[in-house]
Coordinates of C-alpha atoms and ligand atoms in Angstrom, one line a residue:
X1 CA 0.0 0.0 0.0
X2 CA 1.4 2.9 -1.0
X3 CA 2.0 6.1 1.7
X4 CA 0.1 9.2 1.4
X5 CA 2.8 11.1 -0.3
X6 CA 3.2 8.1 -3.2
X7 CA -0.2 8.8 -3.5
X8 CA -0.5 12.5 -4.0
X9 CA 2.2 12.1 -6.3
X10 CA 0.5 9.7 -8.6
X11 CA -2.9 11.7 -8.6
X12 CA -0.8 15.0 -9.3
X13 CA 1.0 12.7 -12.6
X14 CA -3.1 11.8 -13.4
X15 CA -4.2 15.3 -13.5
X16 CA -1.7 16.5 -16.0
X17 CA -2.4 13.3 -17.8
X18 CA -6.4 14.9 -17.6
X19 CA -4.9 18.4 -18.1
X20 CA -3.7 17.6 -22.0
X21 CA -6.9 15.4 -22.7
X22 CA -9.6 17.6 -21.0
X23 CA -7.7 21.0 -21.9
X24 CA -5.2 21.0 -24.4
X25 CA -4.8 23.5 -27.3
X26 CA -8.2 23.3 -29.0
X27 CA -8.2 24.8 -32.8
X28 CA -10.0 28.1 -33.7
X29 CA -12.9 27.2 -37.0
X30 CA -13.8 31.3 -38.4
X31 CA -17.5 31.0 -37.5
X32 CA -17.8 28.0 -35.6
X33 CA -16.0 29.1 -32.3
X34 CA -17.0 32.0 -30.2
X35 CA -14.9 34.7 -29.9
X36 CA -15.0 35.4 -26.6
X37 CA -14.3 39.2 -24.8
X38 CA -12.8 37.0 -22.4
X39 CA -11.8 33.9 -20.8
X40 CA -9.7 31.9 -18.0
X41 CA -6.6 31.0 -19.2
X42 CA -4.5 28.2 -17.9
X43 CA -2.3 24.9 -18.0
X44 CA -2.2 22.0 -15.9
X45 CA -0.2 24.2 -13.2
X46 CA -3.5 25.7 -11.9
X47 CA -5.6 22.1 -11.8
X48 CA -2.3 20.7 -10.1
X49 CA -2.2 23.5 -7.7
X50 CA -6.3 23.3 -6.9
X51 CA -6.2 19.2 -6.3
X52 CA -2.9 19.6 -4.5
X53 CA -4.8 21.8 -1.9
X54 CA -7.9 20.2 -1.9
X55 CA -5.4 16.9 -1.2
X56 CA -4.6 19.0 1.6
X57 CA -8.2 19.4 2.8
X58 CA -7.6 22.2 5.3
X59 CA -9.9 24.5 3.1
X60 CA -9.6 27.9 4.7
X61 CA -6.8 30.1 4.1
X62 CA -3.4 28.4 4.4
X63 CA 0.0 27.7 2.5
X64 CA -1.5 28.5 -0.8
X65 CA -3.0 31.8 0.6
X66 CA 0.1 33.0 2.1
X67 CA 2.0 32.1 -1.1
X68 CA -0.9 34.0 -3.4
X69 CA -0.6 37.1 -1.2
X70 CA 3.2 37.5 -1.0
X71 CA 3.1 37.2 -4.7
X72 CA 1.3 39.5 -5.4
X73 CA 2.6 42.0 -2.5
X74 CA 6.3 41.6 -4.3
X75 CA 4.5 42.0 -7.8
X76 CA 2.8 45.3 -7.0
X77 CA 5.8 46.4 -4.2
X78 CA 3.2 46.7 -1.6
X79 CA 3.1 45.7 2.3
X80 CA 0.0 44.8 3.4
X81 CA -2.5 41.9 0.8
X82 CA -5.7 40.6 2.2
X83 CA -7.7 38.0 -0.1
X84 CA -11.0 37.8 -0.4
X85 CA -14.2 35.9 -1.9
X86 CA -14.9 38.5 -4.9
X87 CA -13.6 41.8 -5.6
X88 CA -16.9 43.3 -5.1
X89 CA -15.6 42.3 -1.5
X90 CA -12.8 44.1 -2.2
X91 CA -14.3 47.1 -2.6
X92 CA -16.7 47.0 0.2
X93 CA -13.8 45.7 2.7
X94 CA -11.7 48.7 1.5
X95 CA -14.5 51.3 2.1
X96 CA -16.0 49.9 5.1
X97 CA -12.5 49.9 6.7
X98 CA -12.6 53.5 6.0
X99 CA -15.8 54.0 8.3
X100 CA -14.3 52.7 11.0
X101 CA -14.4 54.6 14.5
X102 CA -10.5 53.7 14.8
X103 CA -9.9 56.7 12.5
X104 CA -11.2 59.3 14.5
X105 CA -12.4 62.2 12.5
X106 CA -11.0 60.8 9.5
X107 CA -13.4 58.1 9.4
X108 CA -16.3 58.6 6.5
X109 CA -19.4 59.2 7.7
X110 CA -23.0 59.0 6.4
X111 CA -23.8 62.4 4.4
X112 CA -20.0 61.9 3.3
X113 CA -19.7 62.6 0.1
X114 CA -17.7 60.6 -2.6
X115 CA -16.1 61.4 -6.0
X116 CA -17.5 58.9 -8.4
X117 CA -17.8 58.1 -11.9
X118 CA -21.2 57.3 -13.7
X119 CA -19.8 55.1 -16.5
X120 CA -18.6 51.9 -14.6
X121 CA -19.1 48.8 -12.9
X122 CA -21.8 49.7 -9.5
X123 CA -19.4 47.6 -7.3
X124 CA -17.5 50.4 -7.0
X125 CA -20.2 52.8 -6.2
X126 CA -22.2 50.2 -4.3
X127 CA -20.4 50.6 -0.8
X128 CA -21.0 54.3 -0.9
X129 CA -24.8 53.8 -0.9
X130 CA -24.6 51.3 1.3
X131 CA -22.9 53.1 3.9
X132 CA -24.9 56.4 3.4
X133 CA -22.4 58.0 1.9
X134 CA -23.6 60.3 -1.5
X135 CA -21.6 59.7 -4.4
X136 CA -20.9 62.5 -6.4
X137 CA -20.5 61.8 -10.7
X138 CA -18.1 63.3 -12.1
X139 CA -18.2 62.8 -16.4
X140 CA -15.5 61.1 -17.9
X141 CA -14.1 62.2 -21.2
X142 CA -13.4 60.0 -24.8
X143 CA -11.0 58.7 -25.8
X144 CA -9.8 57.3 -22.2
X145 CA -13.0 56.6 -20.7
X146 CA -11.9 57.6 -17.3
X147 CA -12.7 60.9 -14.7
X148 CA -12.6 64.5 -16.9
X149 CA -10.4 66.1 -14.5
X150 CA -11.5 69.0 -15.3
X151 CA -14.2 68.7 -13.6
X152 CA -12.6 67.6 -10.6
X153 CA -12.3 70.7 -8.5
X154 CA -16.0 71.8 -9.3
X155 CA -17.3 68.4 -8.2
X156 CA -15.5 69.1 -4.3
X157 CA -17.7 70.1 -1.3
X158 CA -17.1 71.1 2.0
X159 CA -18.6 67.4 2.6
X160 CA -16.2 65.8 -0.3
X161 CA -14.1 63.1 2.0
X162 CA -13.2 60.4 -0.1
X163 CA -11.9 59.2 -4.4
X164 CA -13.3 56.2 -5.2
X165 CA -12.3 55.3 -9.0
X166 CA -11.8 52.2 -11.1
X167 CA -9.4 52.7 -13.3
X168 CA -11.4 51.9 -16.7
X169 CA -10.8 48.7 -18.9
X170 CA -7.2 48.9 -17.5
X171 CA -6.7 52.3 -18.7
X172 CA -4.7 54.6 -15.6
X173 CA -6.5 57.3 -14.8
X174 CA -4.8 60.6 -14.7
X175 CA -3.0 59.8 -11.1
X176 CA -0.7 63.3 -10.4
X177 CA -4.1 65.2 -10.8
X178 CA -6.3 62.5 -8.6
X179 CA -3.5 62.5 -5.9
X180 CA -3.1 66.5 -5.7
X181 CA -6.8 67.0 -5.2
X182 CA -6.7 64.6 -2.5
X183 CA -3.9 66.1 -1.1
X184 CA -5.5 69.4 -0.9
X185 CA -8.8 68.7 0.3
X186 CA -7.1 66.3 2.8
X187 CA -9.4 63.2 0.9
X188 CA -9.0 59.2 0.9
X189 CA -8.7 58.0 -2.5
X190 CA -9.2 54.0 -3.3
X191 CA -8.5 52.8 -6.2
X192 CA -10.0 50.2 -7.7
X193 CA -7.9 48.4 -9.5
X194 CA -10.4 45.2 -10.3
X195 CA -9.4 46.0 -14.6
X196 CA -5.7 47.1 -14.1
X197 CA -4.2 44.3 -12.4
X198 CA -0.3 45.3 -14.1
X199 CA -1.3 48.7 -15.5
X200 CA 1.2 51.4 -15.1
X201 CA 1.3 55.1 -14.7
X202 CA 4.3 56.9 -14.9
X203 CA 6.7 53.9 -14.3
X204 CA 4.8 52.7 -11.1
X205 CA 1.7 50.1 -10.9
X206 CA -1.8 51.5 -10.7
X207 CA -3.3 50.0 -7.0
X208 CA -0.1 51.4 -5.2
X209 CA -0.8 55.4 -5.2
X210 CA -3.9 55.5 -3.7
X211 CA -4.3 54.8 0.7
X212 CA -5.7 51.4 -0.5
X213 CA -6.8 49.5 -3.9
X214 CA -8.3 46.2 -4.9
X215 CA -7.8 43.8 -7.6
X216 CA -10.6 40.8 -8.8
X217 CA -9.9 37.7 -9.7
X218 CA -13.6 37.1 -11.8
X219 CA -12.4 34.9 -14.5
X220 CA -12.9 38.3 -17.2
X221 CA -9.9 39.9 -14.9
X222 CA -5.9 39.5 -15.6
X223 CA -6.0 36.4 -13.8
X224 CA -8.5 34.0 -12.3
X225 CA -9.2 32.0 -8.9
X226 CA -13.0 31.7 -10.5
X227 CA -14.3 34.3 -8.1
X228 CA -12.4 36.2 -5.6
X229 CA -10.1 39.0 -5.2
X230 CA -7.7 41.4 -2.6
X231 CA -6.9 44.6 -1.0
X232 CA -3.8 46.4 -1.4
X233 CA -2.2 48.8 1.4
X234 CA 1.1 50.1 2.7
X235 CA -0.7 51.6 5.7
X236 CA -0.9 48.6 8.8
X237 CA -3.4 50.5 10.3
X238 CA -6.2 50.0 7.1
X239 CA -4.6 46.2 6.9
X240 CA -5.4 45.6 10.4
X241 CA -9.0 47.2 10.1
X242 CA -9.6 45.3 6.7
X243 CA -8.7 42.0 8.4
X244 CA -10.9 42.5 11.1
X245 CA -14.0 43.7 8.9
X246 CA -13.4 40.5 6.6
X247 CA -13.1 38.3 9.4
X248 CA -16.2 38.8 11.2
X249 CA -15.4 41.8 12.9
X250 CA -13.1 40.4 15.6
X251 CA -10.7 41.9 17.0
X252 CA -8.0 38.9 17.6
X253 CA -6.0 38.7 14.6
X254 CA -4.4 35.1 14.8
X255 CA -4.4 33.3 11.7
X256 CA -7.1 30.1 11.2
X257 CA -6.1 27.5 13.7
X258 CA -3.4 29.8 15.5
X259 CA -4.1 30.5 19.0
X260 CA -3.0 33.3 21.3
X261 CA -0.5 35.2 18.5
X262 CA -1.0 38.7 20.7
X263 CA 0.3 36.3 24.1
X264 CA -2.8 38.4 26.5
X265 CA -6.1 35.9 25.0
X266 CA -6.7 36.1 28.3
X267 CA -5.9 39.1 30.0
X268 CA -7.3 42.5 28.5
X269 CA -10.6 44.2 29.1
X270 CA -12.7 45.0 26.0
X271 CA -16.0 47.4 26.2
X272 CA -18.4 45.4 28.8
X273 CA -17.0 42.4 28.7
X274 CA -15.8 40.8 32.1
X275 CA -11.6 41.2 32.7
X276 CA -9.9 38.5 30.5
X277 CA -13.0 38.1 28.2
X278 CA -11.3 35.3 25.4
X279 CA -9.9 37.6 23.1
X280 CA -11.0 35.4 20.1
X281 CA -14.6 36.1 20.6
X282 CA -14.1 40.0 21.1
X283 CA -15.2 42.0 18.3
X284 CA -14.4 45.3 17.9
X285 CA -15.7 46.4 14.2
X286 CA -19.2 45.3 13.0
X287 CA -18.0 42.8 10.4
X288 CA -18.4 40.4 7.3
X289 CA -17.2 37.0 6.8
X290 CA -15.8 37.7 3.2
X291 CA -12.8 35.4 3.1
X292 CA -11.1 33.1 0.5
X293 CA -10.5 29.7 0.4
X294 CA -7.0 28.0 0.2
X295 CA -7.7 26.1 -3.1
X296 CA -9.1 29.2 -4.8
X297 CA -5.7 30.7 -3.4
X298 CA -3.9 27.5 -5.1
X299 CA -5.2 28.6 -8.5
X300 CA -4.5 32.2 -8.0
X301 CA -0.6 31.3 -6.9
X302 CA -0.5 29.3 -10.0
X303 CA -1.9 32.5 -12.0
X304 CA 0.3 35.1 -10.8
X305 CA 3.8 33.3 -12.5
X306 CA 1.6 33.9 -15.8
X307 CA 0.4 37.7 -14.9
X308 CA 3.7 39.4 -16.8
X309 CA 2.9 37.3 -19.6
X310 CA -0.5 37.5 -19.9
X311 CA -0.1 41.6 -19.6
X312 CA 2.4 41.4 -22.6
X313 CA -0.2 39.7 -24.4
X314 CA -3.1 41.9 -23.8
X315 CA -1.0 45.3 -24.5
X316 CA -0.1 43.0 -27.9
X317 CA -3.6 42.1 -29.0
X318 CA -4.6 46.3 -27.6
X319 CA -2.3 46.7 -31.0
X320 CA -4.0 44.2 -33.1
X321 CA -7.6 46.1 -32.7
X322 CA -6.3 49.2 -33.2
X323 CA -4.6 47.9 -36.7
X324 CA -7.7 47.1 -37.6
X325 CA -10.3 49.1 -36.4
X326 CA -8.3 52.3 -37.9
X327 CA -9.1 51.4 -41.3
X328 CA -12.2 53.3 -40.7
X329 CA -11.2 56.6 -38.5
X330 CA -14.2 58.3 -40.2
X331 CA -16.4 55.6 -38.3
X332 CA -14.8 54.6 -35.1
X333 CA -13.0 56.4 -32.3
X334 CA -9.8 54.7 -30.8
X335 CA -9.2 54.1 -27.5
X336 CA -6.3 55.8 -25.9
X337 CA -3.8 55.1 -23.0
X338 CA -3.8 57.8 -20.3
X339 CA -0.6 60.3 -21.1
X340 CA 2.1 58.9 -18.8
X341 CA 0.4 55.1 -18.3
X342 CA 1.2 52.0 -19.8
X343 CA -2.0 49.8 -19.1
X344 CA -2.3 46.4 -19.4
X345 CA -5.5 46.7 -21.1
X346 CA -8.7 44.6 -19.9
X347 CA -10.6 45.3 -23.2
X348 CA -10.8 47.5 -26.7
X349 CA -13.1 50.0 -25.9
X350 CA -14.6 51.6 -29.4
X351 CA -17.2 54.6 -29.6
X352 CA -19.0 54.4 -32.6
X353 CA -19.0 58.8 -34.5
X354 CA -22.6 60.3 -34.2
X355 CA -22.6 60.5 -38.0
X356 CA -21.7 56.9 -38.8
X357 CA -23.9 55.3 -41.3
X358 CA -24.4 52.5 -38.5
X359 CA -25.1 52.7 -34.6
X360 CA -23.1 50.9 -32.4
X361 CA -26.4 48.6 -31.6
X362 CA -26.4 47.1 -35.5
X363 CA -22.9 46.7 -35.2
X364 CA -22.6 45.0 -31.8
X365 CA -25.5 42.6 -33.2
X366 CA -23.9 41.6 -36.2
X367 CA -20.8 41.3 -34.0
X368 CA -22.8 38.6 -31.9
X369 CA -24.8 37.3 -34.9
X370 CA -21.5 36.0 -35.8
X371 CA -20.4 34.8 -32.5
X372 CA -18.1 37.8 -31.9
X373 CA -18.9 38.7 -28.3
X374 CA -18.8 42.6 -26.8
X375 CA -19.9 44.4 -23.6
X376 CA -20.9 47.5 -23.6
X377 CA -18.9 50.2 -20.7
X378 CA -20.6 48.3 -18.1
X379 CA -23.3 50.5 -16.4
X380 CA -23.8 53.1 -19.1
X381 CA -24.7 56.0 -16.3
X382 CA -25.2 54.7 -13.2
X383 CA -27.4 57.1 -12.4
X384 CA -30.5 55.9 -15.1
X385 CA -29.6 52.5 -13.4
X386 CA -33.3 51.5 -11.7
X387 CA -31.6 50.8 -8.0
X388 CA -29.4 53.9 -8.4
X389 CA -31.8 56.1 -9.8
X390 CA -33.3 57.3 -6.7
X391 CA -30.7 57.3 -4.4
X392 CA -28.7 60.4 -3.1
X393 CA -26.3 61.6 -5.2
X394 CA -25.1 64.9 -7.2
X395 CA -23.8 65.2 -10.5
X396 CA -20.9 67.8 -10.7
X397 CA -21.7 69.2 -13.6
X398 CA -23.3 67.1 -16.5
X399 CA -22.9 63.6 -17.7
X400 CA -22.9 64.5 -21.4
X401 CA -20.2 62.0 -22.5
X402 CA -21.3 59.4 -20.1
X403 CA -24.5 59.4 -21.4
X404 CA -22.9 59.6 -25.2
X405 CA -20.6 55.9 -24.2
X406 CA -23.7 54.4 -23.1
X407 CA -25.3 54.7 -26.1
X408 CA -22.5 54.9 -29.0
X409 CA -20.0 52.7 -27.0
X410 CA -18.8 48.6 -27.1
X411 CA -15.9 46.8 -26.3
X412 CA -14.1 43.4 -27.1
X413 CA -11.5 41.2 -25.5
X414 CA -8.0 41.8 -24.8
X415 CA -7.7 38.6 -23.2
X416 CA -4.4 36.3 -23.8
X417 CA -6.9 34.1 -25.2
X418 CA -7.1 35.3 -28.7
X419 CA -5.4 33.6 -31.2
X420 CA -4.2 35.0 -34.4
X421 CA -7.1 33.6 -36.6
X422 CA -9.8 35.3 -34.4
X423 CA -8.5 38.5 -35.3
X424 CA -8.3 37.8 -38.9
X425 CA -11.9 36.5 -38.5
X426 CA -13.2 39.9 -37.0
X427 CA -11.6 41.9 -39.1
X428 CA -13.5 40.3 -42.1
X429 CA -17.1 40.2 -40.0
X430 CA -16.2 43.7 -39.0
X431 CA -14.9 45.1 -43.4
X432 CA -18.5 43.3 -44.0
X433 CA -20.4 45.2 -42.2
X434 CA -18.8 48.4 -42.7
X435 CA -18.8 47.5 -46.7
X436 CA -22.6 46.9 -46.6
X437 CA -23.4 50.3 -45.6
X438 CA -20.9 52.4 -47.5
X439 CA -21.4 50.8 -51.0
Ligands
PLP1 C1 -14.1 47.9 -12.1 C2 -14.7 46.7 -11.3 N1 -14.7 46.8 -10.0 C3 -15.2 45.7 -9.3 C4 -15.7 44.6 -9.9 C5 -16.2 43.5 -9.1 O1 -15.4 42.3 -9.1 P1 -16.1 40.9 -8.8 O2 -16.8 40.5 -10.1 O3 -14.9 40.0 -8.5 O4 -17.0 41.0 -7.7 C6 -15.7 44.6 -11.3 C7 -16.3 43.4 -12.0 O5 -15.8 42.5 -12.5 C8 -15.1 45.6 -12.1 O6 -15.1 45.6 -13.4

C-alpha cells in the first residue's frame, strides 16, 4: 500500500495526464467558435495547484494563501494583501474599513460625500450607498474613458471626504491630478484596481498610489481563482481594520487555527466584557465573513507566475484592434492610454461617431450574430440605473459623455486568449459590415 505522499504524487501525474486530454490546445474554426471578450486561461499548473490543496483538505486560508498574497505583495511592491471571496468584496472591505471609528475624525461618515464616476461597474459605487455616503458623478471624457479632470475641483464640497475610481478597462486614470486634489482637500482615494491588475502610470503600478486599492480575480480579470479578489495597502493600520472587517469583525488577529498570537487571549478588558474576556470572541468592528479559500488561493498562486505574460499579451492584442479598427477613423473612435500610463488593457473600448452610417447597436448585433462577443462600458450612467436612480447623489456638472458611451460605446477582449485567426476572422465580419453600408 502505497503512503500518502506516493499517492499524491501519482494523482498529481493523473491530473496533468487529464490536463492535456480535457484542456489541451483546442483549434480556432472562423464561424464556428465564439470569440470570446474574455476567458480563464490556464495549464495544468492551476488544476495541479487546486487538487494539491484540496489533497490538503484544510480548506480555509493556508499555505497556498500566504503564497498567493506574498506574490502579489512583491508584484505590486506593496506591504500589506488581504484575499477575499470576490472583488466586489474588495471594494466593500476597502471602504467599510474607511468608516471605521479607529480613525477618529477621519473616518467617512453618512452624508460623506464621494467622487464617483457614472460610466462603470456599481461595485464600485455600491459601498458608498450602502454606507450612506452620497456619491458624487463626475463625467469622464473620450478617448480614455476615465474621470474628466477638469471637472474635478468643481465636483468638491465642503462634505467631499473620499476618491473612489476604477481605473477603466485597465486604462490609468490621470493619477498626479487625482493624488493632488486629494492632497488638498485632505481626501481618501481608493483605487479600484479590479481592470488594471499590471497597468502602469508613470513607471509605477496603478493599485499602489492610492491609501488602498483592490484587484478581482472574476475569471474576465488578468488572472482568475474563479471568483475572488484582494486589498492592497502600505498603511498597517487599514490592513489591520480590513482583516478585522473581513473576518467577522473580531478583534483577535491570529491566523485560522493559530491560537494566542497577541500572548494576553486572556488578560485584557474590552467594552463590557468581564476582565480576561477570550480575546478570540471579542469584536471590535461590526463585520463580514468575506474570506477566500485556500484552493481558490492555489489557483490564484498558480496564476500570478503567468500575470507578466498575460499583460504582454493583452498590451499586444490592444495593437491588433487598433490595426484594424483604424481602417475606418471616419467611423470609429480609438481608444487611448492615459498620457504617462502604460496599461495592461482589460478590453478595446470603441465609440462608434454620431454620424456613422451605422449605430453601435447594428454593429454590436452583427458582431454577436457572428459569435463575436462585446460588452458594452458596463453601467452606461449609473445614475438611469433602476436601484441607483433614486438614491442620493449629485452630478458635478453634466454627464454628457457618459450618457454619449452608453449609447454609442462597445468593447471586445483583450484577453491572452485570442489567437491569431480570431483577429483575422473579425476583421472580415467587422470590413462586411462596414462594406454593406458604405457601397
Ligand atoms: C471595475 C470593477 N470593479 C469591481 C468589480 C467586481 O469584481 P467581482 O466580479 O470580482 O466582484 C468589477 C467586475 O468585474 C469591475 O469591473
Amino acid at each position: 500500500m502505497s503512503d500518502s505522499k506516493q499517492l499524491r504524487a501519482e494523482i498529481i501525474e493523473k491530473v496533468k495526464e487529464y490536463y492535456q486530454v480535457q484542456f489541451g490546445q483546442k483549434e480556432f474554426i472562423s464561424g464556428t467558435s465564439p470569440v470570446n471578450y474574455a476567458g480563464r486561461v490556464f495549464d495544468e499548473q492551476e488544476i495541479v495547484n487546486a487538487v494539491d490543496a484540496s489533497l490538503d483538505f484544510w480548506l480555509t486560508e493556508s499555505r497556498f494563501s500566504a503564497d498567493f498574497s506574498e506574490k502579489i505583495a512583491d508584484f505590486l511592491g506593496i506591504k500589506h494583501v488581504m484575499l477575499t471571496n470576490s472583488g466586489s468584496s474588495a471594494n466593500l472591505l476597502a471602504f467599510t474599513a474607511l468608516t471605521s471609528e479607529k480613525l477618529g475624525e477621519k473616518r467617512l461618515k453618512a452624508g460623506d460625500e464621494v467622487i464617483a464616476v457614472a460610466a462603470g461597474f456599481p461595485a464600485t459605487v455600491t459601498p458608498i450607498i450602502q454606507y450612506g455616503l452620497i456619491p458624487v458623478y463626475v463625467d469622464v471624457d473620450i478617448p480614455t474613458y476615465n474621470i474628466n479632470v477638469a471637472q474635478l475641483e468643481k465636483a468638491i464640497s465642503p462634505k467631499t471626504r473620499c476618491i473612489f475610481l476604477a481605473h477603466t478597462l485597465g486604462n490609468p486614470y490621470n493619477l498626479d491630478a487625482i493624488m493632488e486634489v486629494a492632497q488638498k482637500h485632505d481626501l481618501w482615494v481608493i483605487e479600484d484596481n479590479c481592470d488594471a491588475f499590471g497597468s502602469k502610470y508613470k513607471g509605477k503600478y496603478t493599485g499602489t498610489f492610492g491609501h488602498i486599492s483592490t484587484i478581482s480575480f472574476y475569471p474576465a480579470h488578468h488572472i482568475t481563482t474563479g471568483e475572488g479578489g484582494a486589498i492592497c495597502t502600505n498603511d498597517p493600520k487599514l490592513a489591520k481594520l480590513v482583516r478585522a472587517f473581513r473576518d467577522w469583525g473580531r478583534d483577535c488577529y491570529c491566523v485560522g487555527g493559530e491560537n494566542n498570537t497577541c500572548g494576553k487571549r486572556f488578560t485584557q478588558q474590552f467594552g463590557n466584557l468581564p476582565l480576561g474576556y477570550d480575546h478570540k470572541y471579542v469584536y471590535s468592528e461590526v463585520g463580514y465573513n468575506l474570506k477566500m479559500t485556500d484552493i481558490q488561493a492555489a489557483i490564484g498562486s498558480a496564476q500570478m507566475d503567468k500575470l507578466p505574460a498575460f499583460c504582454a499579451k493583452r498590451k499586444e492584442n490592444f495593437k491588433t484592434w487598433t490595426k484594424i479598427f483604424s481602417k475606418y477613423p471616419q467611423y470609429f473612435t480609438l481608444p487611448e492610454a492615459t498620457e504617462g500610463s502604460d496599461p495592461a488593457w482589460f478590453a478595446f473600448i470603441v465609440t462608434v461617431k454620431k454620424d456613422a452610417p451605422f449605430t453601435r447597436d447594428e454593429l454590436t448585433r452583427h458582431l454577436a450574430k457572428n459569435k463575436v462577443e462585446t460588452r458594452n462600458l458596463f453601467a452606461g450612467n449609473m445614475t438611469k440605473q433602476p436601484a441607483f436612480m433614486n438614491k442620493a447623489h449629485r452630478v458635478a456638472d453634466n454627464l454628457d459623455t457618459t450618457d454619449f458611451i452608453m449609447n454609442h460605446t462597445f468593447f471586445l477582449g483583450t484577453y491572452p486568449g485570442l489567437q491569431d485567426g480570431m483577429f483575422v476572422y473579425v476583421e472580415q465580419v467587422l470590413d462586411q459590415f462596414v462594406g454593406s453600408y458604405t457601397k
